[in-house]
Structures are given as C-alpha cells and as structure tokens.
C-alpha cells in the first residue's frame, strides 16, 4: 500500500476488509444469510425490544428503511415482531434465538480479530490504535454525548 493513500481511504479499506472477514466467519458458522446491515440491528436489540420508529431513530435512518431490513431479517429468522408491552397498538422487534446466536458469533469474531492484531503487531500498537480511534470518535461533532452508532445504509 502506498504511503500517500489518504487516511480516510485507508480507514475505509480497513473497515471493508474487517466486514468481509466477519461475514466469511459468520457464513462458516451457519449464518450465510446474514446481510451486511444485520449487525447494526442485532446490537441495537441485544438487550431490549424496540419499535420500528425507535430503531429507526437509534440507527439514524427512516422507518421505511428499517421496516424493509426487519422484514428481511424476520424472513431469515433473526428477528421477530412482538406486541409492545407498553402499547398494544405498536409492535416491537426482538431478536430470535438465531439472532442472539449470530450476535454472539459476531462478538466472538471481534475478540479473535483484536487478538490477531495483538499477535501480529504487539499489544502496545493495538492499545495505541484503540486510543487513536477513540480520540477521533470523541473529537468528532457527534462525539461521546452525540450519536455514536454507524449508519447501516
């Protein structure tokens, strides 16, 4: 790789490589039907049920976009709609057992990926990488008090 590659492009290429590796790993573990945007929803629903509008607001996309994604995820067995316990007129989206398993598999991959970075580059470099990335996120206009989710679309 050239030294003159813009840092933003390099960060983007690293992200794309990470996502490709993650999806290869998930496919090998039986989640070959997991779409590239599923992870955002899986993480958002990890500990709670949300309505479509709540999920859309959290992800920073339209309700229509979330509805399409949830319909696909439900058809593939990752999510299900349930009557909202707070308002019977609203349905909430929850993870199924398959969705929870996929999220757990993705989290294990994240751990293995970071451990592989430590093995290749040493713990000090990975600590520095984390510090630099954290600092960049915190210094951005949407920093710690703002929106910190990556948009799925």
mmCIF file of C-alpha atoms in Angstrom, residues 28-79:
data_model
loop_
_atom_site.group_PDB
_atom_site.id
_atom_site.type_symbol
_atom_site.label_atom_id
_atom_site.label_comp_id
_atom_site.label_asym_id
_atom_site.label_seq_id
_atom_site.Cartn_x
_atom_site.Cartn_y
_atom_site.Cartn_z
ATOM 1 C CA UNK A 28 -18.746 -20.655 8.155
ATOM 2 C CA UNK A 29 -20.741 -20.743 11.397
ATOM 3 C CA UNK A 30 -24.093 -21.168 9.648
ATOM 4 C CA UNK A 31 -25.106 -17.528 9.228
ATOM 5 C CA UNK A 32 -24.515 -17.306 5.479
ATOM 6 C CA UNK A 33 -27.811 -15.449 5.070
ATOM 7 C CA UNK A 34 -26.760 -12.598 7.377
ATOM 8 C CA UNK A 35 -26.931 -9.344 5.457
ATOM 9 C CA UNK A 36 -24.298 -6.661 5.759
ATOM 10 C CA UNK A 37 -26.611 -4.383 7.767
ATOM 11 C CA UNK A 38 -27.823 -7.020 10.223
ATOM 12 C CA UNK A 39 -25.141 -6.311 12.814
ATOM 13 C CA UNK A 40 -26.439 -2.813 13.485
ATOM 14 C CA UNK A 41 -29.875 -4.197 14.311
ATOM 15 C CA UNK A 42 -28.548 -7.174 16.262
ATOM 16 C CA UNK A 43 -26.518 -4.901 18.530
ATOM 17 C CA UNK A 44 -29.397 -2.450 18.929
ATOM 18 C CA UNK A 45 -31.744 -5.232 20.021
ATOM 19 C CA UNK A 46 -29.225 -7.131 22.141
ATOM 20 C CA UNK A 47 -30.773 -6.196 25.483
ATOM 21 C CA UNK A 48 -34.197 -4.833 24.579
ATOM 22 C CA UNK A 49 -37.092 -4.784 22.184
ATOM 23 C CA UNK A 50 -37.654 -1.644 20.124
ATOM 24 C CA UNK A 51 -40.414 -0.387 17.902
ATOM 25 C CA UNK A 52 -39.611 0.294 14.253
ATOM 26 C CA UNK A 53 -39.627 4.046 14.900
ATOM 27 C CA UNK A 54 -37.323 3.692 17.938
ATOM 28 C CA UNK A 55 -34.945 1.520 15.939
ATOM 29 C CA UNK A 56 -35.003 3.954 13.019
ATOM 30 C CA UNK A 57 -34.204 6.877 15.323
ATOM 31 C CA UNK A 58 -31.376 4.952 17.002
ATOM 32 C CA UNK A 59 -29.838 3.978 13.647
ATOM 33 C CA UNK A 60 -30.410 7.376 12.059
ATOM 34 C CA UNK A 61 -32.433 6.058 9.110
ATOM 35 C CA UNK A 62 -36.062 6.146 8.020
ATOM 36 C CA UNK A 63 -38.759 3.881 9.401
ATOM 37 C CA UNK A 64 -39.273 2.598 5.859
ATOM 38 C CA UNK A 65 -35.631 1.523 5.607
ATOM 39 C CA UNK A 66 -35.809 -0.239 8.970
ATOM 40 C CA UNK A 67 -39.092 -1.922 8.023
ATOM 41 C CA UNK A 68 -37.504 -3.359 4.879
ATOM 42 C CA UNK A 69 -34.490 -4.579 6.834
ATOM 43 C CA UNK A 70 -36.592 -6.079 9.637
ATOM 44 C CA UNK A 71 -38.812 -7.834 7.102
ATOM 45 C CA UNK A 72 -35.710 -9.419 5.555
ATOM 46 C CA UNK A 73 -34.208 -10.307 8.936
ATOM 47 C CA UNK A 74 -37.500 -11.835 10.080
ATOM 48 C CA UNK A 75 -37.766 -13.874 6.879
ATOM 49 C CA UNK A 76 -34.244 -15.186 7.595
ATOM 50 C CA UNK A 77 -35.108 -15.961 11.220
ATOM 51 C CA UNK A 78 -33.027 -13.307 13.034
ATOM 52 C CA UNK A 79 -35.827 -11.100 14.381
#
